Coordinates of C-alpha atoms in Angstrom, one line a residue:
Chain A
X1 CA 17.4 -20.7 6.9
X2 CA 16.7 -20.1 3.8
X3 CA 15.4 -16.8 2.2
X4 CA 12.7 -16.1 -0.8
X5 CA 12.8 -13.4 -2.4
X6 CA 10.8 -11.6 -5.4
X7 CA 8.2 -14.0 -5.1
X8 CA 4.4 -13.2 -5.8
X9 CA 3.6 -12.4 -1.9
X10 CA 6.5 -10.5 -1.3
X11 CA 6.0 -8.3 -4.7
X12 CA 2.0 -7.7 -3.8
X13 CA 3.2 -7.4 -0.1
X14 CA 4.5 -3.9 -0.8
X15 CA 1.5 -2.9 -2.6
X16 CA -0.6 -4.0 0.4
X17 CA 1.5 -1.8 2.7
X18 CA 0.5 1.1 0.5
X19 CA -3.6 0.8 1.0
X20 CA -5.4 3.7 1.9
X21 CA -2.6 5.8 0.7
X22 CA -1.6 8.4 -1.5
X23 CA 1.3 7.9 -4.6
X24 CA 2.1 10.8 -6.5
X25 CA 3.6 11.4 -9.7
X26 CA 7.0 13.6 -9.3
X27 CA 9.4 15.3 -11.7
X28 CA 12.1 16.2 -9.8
X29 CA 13.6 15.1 -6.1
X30 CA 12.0 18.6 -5.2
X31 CA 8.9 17.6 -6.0
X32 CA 9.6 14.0 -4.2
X33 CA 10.2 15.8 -1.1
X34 CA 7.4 17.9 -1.1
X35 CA 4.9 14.6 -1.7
X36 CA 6.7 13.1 1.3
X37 CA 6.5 15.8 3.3
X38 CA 3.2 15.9 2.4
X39 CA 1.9 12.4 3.5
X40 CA 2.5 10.6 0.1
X41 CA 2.8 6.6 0.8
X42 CA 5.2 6.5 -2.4
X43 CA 5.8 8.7 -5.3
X44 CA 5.8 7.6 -9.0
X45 CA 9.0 9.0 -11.2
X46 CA 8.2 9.9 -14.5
X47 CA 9.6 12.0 -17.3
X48 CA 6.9 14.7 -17.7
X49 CA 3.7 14.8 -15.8
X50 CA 0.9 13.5 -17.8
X51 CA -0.7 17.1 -18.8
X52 CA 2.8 18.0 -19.8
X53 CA 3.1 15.1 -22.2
X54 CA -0.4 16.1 -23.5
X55 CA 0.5 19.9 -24.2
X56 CA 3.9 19.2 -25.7
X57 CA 3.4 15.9 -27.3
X58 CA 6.1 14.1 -28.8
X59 CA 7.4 10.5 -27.4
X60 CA 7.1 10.1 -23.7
X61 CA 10.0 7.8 -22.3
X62 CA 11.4 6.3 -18.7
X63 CA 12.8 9.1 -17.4
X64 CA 16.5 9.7 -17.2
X65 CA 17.9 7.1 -14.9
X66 CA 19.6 10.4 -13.0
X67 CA 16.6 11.6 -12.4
X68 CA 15.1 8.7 -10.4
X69 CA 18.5 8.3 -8.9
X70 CA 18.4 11.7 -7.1
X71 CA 14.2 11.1 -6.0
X72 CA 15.3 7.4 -4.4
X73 CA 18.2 9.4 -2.8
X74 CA 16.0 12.4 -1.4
X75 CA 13.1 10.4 0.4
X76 CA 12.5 7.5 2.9
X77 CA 9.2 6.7 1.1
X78 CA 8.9 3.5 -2.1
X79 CA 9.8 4.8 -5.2
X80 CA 8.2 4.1 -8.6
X81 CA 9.0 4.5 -12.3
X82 CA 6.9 4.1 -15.3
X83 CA 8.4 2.3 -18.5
X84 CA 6.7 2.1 -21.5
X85 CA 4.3 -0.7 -22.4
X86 CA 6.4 -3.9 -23.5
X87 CA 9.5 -1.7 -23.2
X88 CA 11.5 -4.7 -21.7
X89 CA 14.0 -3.2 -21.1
X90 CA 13.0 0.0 -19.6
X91 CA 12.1 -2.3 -17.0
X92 CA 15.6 -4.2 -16.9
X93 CA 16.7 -0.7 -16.6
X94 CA 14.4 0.4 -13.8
X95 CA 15.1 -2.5 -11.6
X96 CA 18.8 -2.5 -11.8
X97 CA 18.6 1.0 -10.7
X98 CA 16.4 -0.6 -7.8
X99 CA 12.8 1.0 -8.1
X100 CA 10.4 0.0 -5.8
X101 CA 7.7 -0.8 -8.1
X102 CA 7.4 0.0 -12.1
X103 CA 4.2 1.4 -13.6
X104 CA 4.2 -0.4 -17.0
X105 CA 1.8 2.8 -18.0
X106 CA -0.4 3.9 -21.1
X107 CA 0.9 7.4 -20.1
X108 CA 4.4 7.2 -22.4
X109 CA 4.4 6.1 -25.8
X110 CA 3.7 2.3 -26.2
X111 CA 6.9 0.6 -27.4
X112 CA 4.7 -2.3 -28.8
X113 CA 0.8 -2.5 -29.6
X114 CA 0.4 -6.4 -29.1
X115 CA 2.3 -7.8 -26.2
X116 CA 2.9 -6.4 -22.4
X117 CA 5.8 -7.1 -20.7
X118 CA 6.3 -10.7 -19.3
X119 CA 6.3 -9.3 -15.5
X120 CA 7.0 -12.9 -14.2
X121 CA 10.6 -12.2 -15.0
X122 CA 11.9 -10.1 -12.9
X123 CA 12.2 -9.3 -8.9
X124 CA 10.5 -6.3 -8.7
X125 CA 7.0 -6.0 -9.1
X126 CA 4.3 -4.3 -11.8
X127 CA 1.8 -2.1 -11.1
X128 CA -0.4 -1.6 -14.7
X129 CA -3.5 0.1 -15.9
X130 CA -7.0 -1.3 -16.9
X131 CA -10.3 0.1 -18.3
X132 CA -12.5 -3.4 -17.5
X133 CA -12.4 -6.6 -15.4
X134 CA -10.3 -8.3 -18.3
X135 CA -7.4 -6.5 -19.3
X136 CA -6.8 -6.3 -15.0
X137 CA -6.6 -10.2 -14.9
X138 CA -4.7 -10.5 -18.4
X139 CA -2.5 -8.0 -16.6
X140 CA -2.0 -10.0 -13.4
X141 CA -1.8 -13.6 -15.2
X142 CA 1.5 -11.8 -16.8
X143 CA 2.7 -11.3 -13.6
X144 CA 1.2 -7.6 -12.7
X145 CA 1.5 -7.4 -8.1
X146 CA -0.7 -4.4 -8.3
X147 CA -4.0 -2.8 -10.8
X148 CA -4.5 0.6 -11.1
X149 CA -7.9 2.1 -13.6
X150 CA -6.3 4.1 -16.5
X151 CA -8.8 7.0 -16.4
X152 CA -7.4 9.6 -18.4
X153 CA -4.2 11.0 -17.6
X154 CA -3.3 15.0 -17.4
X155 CA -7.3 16.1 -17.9
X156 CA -8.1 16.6 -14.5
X157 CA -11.4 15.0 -15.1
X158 CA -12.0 12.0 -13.3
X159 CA -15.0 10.6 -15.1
X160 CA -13.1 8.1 -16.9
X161 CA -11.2 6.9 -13.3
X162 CA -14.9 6.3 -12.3
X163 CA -16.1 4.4 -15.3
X164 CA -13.0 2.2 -15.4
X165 CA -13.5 1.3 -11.1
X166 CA -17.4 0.8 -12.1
X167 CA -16.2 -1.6 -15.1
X168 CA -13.6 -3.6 -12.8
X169 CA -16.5 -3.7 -9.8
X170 CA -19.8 -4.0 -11.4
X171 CA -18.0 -7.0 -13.1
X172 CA -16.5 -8.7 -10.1
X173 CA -20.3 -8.6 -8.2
X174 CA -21.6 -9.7 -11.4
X175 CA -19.4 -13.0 -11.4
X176 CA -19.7 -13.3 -7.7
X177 CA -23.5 -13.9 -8.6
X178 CA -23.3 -15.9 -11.7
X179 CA -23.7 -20.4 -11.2
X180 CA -21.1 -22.3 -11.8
X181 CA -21.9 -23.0 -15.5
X182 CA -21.5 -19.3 -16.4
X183 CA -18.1 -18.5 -15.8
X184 CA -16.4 -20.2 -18.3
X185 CA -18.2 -18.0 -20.8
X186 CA -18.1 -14.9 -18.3
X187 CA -13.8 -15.3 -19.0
X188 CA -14.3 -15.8 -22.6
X189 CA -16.2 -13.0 -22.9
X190 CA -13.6 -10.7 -20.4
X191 CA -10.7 -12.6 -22.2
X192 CA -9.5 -13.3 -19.2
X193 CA -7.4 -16.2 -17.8
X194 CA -10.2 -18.5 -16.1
X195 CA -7.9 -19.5 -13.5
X196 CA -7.7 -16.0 -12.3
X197 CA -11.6 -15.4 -12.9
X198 CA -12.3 -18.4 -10.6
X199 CA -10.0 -16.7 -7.9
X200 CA -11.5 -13.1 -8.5
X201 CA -15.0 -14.8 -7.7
X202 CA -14.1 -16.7 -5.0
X203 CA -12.6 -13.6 -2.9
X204 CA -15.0 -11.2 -4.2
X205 CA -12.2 -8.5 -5.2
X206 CA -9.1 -8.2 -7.7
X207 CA -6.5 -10.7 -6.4
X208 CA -3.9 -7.7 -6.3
X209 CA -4.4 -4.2 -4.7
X210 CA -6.2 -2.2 -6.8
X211 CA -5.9 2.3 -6.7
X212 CA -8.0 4.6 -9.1
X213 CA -5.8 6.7 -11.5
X214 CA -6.5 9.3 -13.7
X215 CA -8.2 12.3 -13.5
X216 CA -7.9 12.9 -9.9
X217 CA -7.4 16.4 -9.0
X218 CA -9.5 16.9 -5.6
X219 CA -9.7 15.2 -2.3
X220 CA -13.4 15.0 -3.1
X221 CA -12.6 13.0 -6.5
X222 CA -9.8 10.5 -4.3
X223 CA -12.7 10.6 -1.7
X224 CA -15.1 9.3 -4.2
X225 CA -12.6 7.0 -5.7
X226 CA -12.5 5.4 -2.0
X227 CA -16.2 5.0 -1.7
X228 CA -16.6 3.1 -4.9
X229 CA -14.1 0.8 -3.7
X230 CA -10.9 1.1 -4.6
X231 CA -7.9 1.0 -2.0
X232 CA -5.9 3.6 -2.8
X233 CA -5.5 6.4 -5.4
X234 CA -2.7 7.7 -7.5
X235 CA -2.9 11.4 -8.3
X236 CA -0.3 12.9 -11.5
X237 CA -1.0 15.7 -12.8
X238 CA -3.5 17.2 -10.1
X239 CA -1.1 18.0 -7.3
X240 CA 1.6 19.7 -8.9
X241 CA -0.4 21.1 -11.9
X242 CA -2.6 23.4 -8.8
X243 CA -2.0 26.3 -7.8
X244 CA -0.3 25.2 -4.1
X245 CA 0.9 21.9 -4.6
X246 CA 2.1 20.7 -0.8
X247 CA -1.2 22.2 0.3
X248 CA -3.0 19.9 -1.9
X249 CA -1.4 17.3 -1.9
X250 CA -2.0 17.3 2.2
X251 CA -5.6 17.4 1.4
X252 CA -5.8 14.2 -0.6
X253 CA -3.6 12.4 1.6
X254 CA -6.1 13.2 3.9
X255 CA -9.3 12.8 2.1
X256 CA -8.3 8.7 1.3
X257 CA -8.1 8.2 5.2
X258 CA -11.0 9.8 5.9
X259 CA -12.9 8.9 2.5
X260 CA -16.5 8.2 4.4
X261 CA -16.9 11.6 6.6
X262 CA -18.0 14.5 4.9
X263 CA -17.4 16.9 7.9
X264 CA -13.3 16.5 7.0
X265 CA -13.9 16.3 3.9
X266 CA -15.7 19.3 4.2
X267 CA -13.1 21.3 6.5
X268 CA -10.3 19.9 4.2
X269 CA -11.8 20.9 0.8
X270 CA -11.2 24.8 1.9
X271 CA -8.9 26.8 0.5
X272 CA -6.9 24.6 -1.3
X273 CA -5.9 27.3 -4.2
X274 CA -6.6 26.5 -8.0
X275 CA -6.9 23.3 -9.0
X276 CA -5.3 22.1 -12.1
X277 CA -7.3 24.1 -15.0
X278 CA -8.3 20.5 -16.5
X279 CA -9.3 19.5 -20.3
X280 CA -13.1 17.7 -20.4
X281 CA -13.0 14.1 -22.0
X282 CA -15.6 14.1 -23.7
X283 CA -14.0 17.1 -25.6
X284 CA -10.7 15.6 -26.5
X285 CA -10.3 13.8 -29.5
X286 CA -10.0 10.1 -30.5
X287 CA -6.0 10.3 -31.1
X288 CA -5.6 11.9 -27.8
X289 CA -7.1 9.5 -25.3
X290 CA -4.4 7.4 -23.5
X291 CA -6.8 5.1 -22.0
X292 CA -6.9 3.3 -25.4
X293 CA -3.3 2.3 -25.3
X294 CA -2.6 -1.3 -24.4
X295 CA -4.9 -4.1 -24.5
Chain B
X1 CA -12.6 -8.9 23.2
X2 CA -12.8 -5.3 21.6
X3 CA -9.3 -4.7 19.4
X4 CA -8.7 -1.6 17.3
X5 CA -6.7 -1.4 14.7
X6 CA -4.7 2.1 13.5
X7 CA -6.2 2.5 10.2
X8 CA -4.8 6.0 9.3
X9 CA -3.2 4.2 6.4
X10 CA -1.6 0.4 5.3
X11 CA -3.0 -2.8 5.3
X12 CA -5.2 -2.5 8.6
X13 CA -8.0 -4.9 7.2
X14 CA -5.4 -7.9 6.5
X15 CA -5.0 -7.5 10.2
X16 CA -8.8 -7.0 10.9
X17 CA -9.8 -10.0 9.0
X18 CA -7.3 -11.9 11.2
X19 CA -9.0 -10.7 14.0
X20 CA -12.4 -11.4 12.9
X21 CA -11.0 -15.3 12.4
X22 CA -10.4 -15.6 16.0
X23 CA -13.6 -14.3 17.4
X24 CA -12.3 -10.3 18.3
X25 CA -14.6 -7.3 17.4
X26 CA -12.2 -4.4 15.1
X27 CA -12.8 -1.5 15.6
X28 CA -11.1 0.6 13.0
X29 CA -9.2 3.8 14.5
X30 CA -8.8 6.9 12.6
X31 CA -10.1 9.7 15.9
X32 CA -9.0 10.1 19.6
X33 CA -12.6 9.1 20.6
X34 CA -12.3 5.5 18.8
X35 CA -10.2 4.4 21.8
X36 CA -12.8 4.2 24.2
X37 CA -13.7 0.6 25.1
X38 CA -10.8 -0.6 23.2
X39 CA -8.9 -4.2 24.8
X40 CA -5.4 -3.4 22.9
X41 CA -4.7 -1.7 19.5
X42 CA -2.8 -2.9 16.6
X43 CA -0.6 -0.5 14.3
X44 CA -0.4 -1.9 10.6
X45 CA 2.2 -1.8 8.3
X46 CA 1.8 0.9 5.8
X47 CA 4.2 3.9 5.6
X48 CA 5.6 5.3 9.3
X49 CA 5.6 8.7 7.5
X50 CA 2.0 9.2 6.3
X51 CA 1.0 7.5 9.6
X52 CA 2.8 9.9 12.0
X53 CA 1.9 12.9 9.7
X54 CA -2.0 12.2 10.1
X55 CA -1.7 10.8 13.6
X56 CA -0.5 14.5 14.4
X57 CA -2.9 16.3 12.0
X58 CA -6.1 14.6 13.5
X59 CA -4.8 14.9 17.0
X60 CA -3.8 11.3 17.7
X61 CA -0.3 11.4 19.3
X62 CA -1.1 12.0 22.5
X63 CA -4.7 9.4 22.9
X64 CA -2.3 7.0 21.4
X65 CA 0.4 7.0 24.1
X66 CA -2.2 7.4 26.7
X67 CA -3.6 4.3 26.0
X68 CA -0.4 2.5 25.6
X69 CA 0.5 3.4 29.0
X70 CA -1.8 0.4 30.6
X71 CA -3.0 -1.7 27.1
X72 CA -1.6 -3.6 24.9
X73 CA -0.5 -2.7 21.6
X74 CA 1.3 -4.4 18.9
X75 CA 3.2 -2.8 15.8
X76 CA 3.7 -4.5 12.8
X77 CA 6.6 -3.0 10.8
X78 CA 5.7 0.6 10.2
X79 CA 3.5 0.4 13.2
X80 CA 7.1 -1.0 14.8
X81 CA 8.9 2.1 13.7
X82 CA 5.7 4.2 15.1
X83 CA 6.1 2.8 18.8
X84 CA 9.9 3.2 18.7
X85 CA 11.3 5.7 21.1
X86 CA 13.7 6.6 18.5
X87 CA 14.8 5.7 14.9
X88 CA 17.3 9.0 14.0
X89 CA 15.1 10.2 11.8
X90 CA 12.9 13.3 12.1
X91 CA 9.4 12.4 11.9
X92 CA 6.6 11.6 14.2
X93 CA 7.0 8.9 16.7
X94 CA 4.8 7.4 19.6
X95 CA 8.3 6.6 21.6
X96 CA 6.1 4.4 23.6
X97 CA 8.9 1.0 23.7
X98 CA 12.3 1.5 25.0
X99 CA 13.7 0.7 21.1
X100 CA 15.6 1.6 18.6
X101 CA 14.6 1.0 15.0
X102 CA 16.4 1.2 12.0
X103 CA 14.1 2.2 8.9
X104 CA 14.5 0.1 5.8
X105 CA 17.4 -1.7 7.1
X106 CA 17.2 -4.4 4.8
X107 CA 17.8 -2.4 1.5
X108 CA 14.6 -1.7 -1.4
X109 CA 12.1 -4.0 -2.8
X110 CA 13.8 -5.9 -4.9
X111 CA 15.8 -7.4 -1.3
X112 CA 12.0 -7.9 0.8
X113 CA 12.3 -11.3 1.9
X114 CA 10.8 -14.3 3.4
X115 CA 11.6 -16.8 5.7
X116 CA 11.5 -19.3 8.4
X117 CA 11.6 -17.9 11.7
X118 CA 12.0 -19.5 15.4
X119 CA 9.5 -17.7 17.9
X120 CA 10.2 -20.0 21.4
X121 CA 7.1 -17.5 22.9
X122 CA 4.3 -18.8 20.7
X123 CA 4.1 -21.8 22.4
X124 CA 2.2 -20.2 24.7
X125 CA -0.6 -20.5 22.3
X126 CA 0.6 -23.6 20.2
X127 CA 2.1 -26.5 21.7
X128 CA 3.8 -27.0 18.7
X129 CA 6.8 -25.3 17.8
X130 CA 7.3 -24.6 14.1
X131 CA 8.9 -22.1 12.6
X132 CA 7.2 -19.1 11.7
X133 CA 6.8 -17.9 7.9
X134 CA 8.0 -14.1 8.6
X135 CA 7.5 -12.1 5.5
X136 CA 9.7 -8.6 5.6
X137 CA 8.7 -5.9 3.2
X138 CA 11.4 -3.0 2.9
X139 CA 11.9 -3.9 6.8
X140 CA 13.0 -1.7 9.5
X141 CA 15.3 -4.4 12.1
X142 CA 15.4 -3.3 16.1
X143 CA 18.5 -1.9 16.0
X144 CA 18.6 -1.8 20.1
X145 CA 16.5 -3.1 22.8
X146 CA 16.9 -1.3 25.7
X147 CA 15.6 -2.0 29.2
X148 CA 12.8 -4.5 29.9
X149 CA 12.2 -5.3 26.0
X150 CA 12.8 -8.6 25.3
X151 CA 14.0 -10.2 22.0
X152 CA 11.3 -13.3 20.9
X153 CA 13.2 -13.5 17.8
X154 CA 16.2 -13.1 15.2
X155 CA 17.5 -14.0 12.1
X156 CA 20.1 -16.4 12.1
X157 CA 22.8 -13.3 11.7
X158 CA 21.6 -11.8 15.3
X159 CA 19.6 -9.5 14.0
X160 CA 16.2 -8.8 16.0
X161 CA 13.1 -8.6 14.6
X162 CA 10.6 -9.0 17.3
X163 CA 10.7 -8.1 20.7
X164 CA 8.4 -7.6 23.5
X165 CA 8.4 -4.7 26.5
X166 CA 5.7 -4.9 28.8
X167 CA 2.3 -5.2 26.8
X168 CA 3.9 -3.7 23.7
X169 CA 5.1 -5.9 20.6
X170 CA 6.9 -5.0 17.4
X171 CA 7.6 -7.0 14.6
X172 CA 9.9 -6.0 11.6
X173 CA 7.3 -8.7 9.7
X174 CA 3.8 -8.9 8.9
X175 CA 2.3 -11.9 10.5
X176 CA -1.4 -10.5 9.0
X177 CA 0.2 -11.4 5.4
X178 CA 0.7 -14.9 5.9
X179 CA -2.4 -17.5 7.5
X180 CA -0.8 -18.6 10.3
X181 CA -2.6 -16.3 13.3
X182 CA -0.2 -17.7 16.0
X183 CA 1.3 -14.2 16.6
X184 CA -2.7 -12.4 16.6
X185 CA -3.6 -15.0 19.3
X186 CA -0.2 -14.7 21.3
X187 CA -1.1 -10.6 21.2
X188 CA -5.2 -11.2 22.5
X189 CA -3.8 -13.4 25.3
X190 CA -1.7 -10.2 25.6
X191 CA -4.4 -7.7 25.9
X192 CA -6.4 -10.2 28.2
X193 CA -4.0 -10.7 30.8
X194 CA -4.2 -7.9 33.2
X195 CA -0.4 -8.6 34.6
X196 CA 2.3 -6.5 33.1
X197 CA 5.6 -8.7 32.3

């Protein structure tokens, strides 16, 4: 019998498998295990965490292919890597070292300011941000499995994770609502593939799994993340940024099951230690915003 | 017919849509107290760790086995790994079916797999015998089936992938990712039936 593999189910199967859960950004295989331990449903391998590439600046890369090496090696869980935007061969890089997933992300330096990554190509799927309803189906008709929002990376402040899952949602019920002789003009207007805006309307929802990032540093933010409508949330910064990390990150993991009761929410919230100190959007200026990045 | 579905974390509502199709009421489970009035239970793919970590953090260990002990329940992949009596790793199990599971047996993502599978047993429910589109997602494969459990399919290597024991099932595949519901009706005729095999 005859096996398929790295087709379009199988690469948004895994991402399926991963709703309602938890997928942190880690450092080190120290960190890895301590998300594991912690309830994480994957962890994402990155160089720096984001509020670490916003204090020190300079270019953020893939991280060293030892690194992620040593985090596949110490947990049971998916692992994921971020390569830069339309870093090709980051990618190539990433999936001969056999990542679970790669996060084509806004968070490193973008290697190119016009095109993505054709994400058709390979076997292993693409998880990538988006700000509105378009840039997630421009992302998926080049092959993306899996949508994230951008929010804004390393601040702590998850208004931007909100206004992003508003964008992608309001949109969608918008469409779902619209006559037939609208759309055409709707995906003009979102520069989107119509194909994928016909599909989109006729499920109601992203045709991928879609998780908030960006900003989340509570369980009440991944909570609220949940209630909007997402399926999942990715936390960076927030978790090992706090003052008690596994502590923390316990509390989120637990906060995206239990998203719609405020009594756990309320007896999980306690005593968590300091969250991550946090840098206000609206405060930042124009050259720092990540969000921006990509198209 | 009243069927819960483990929804600590994974794709529960692939399986509760499924559900829906064929006429059963879900009832999402995430508390002990969401077991009441329950026909059988379904435990979704997802990640066996994060499920066996809040299972014991919200008290659901023990409910769970109790009501294994005269329903049916089914485990799809993670839930598979959750109803194995042991896989050699340390992390929380249910150890409700005389198996043992093998976690990610078939290698990383970029080696998940589909194919065509032969289930004999779903003809219970469909005269017709085709093969069944069996989608595997960083597997786990039933390394041994001890006892009573029967194998109701492997991949043309020998390698088992779904096996029943009593009312329990576990698949190393997600029949709630593909449309063909054979497998959801062969499990309600399972929680129906009142005889134990």
């Amino acid at each position: 019998m005859e096996q398929e593999t790295g087709s379009f189910t199988i690469k948004k199967g895994l991402a399926q498998m991963l709703k309602g859960g938890v997928i942190m950004d880690v450092v080190t295989a120290e960190h890895a295990k301590i998300a594991e331990d912690a309830g994480a449903c994957a962890v994402m391998a990155l160089e720096r965490v984001p509020a670490d590439i916003r204090a020190q600046g300079g270019v953020a890369r893939m991280s060293d292919p030892e690194l992620i090496h040593q985090i596949m090696e110490a947990v049971t869980i998916p692992v994921m890597a971020k390569a830069r935007i339309g870093h090709f061969v980051e990618a190539q890089i990433l999936e001969a070292l056999g990542v679970d997933y790669i996060d084509e992300s806004e968070v490193l330096t973008p290697a190119d300011e016009e095109h993505h990554i054709y994400k058709h190509a390979f076997k292993v799927p693409f998880v990538c941000g988006c700000r509105n309803l378009g840039e997630a189906l421009r992302r998926i008709g080049e092959g993306a499995a899996m949508m994230r929002t951008k929010g804004e990376a390393g601040t702590g402040d998850v208004v931007e994770a909100v206004r992003h899952a508003r964008s992608v949602l309001g949109d969608i019920r918008r469409l779902q609502n619209m006559p037939d002789e609208e759309v055409m003009a709707f995906a003009k207007e979102l520069g989107a593939p119509y194909e994928l805006v016909l599909e989109t309307r006729e499920l109601g929802r992203l045709p991928v799994v879609n998780f908030a990032a960006g900003g989340i540093a509570t369980p009440a933010d991944a909570a609220l993340m949940m209630q909007l409508g997402v399926d999942g949330v990715f936390v960076g910064s927030g978790i090992f940024k706090s003052g008690d990390p596994a502590k923390r990150a316990a509390a989120i993991v637990k906060a995206v099951t239990y998203y719609n009761d405020p009594h756990i929410l309320a007896e999980i919230s306690r005593n968590l230690g300091e969250p991550m100190v946090g840098r206000q959007v609206s405060a930042l200026p124009e050259g720092e915003l990540l969000a921006g990045r990509g198209w | 017919m009243n069927i819960g579905v483990l929804a600590l974390q994974g794709d529960f509502l692939e399986h509760q849509k499924m559900l829906e199709q064929l006429g059963a009421r879900v009832i999402q489970v995430r508390l002990p107290q969401h077991l009441q009035d329950l026909d059988g239970l379904i435990i979704p793919g997802g990640e066996s760790t994060t499920i066996g970590k809040l299972a014991v953090d919200f008290g659901l260990l023990e409910p769970l086995r109790a009501f294994a002990r005269d329903h049916a329940v089914w485990g799809t992949c993670a839930g598979a790994i959750f109803l194995a009596r042991n896989i050699g790793l340390d992390q929380p199990l249910l150890g409700v079916m005389d198996i043992t599971v093998e976690r990610n047996a078939f290698g990383r993502q970029v080696d998940s797999f589909a194919t065509d599978l032969d289930v004999p047993v779903l003809k219970e429910v469909d005269p017709d015998n085709r093969p069944f589109r069996a989608v595997f997602i960083r597997a786990p494969r039933i390394a041994k089936a001890n006892g009573t459990t029967r194998m109701l399919a492997s991949l043309p290597d020998g390698t088992i992938v779904a096996v029943r024991q009593n009312r329990w099932l576990a698949t190393s595949f997600h029949p709630e990712l593909t449309g063909d519901d054979r497998f959801h009706r062969y499990f309600m005729e399972m929680a129906q039936s009142k005889l134990d095999l």
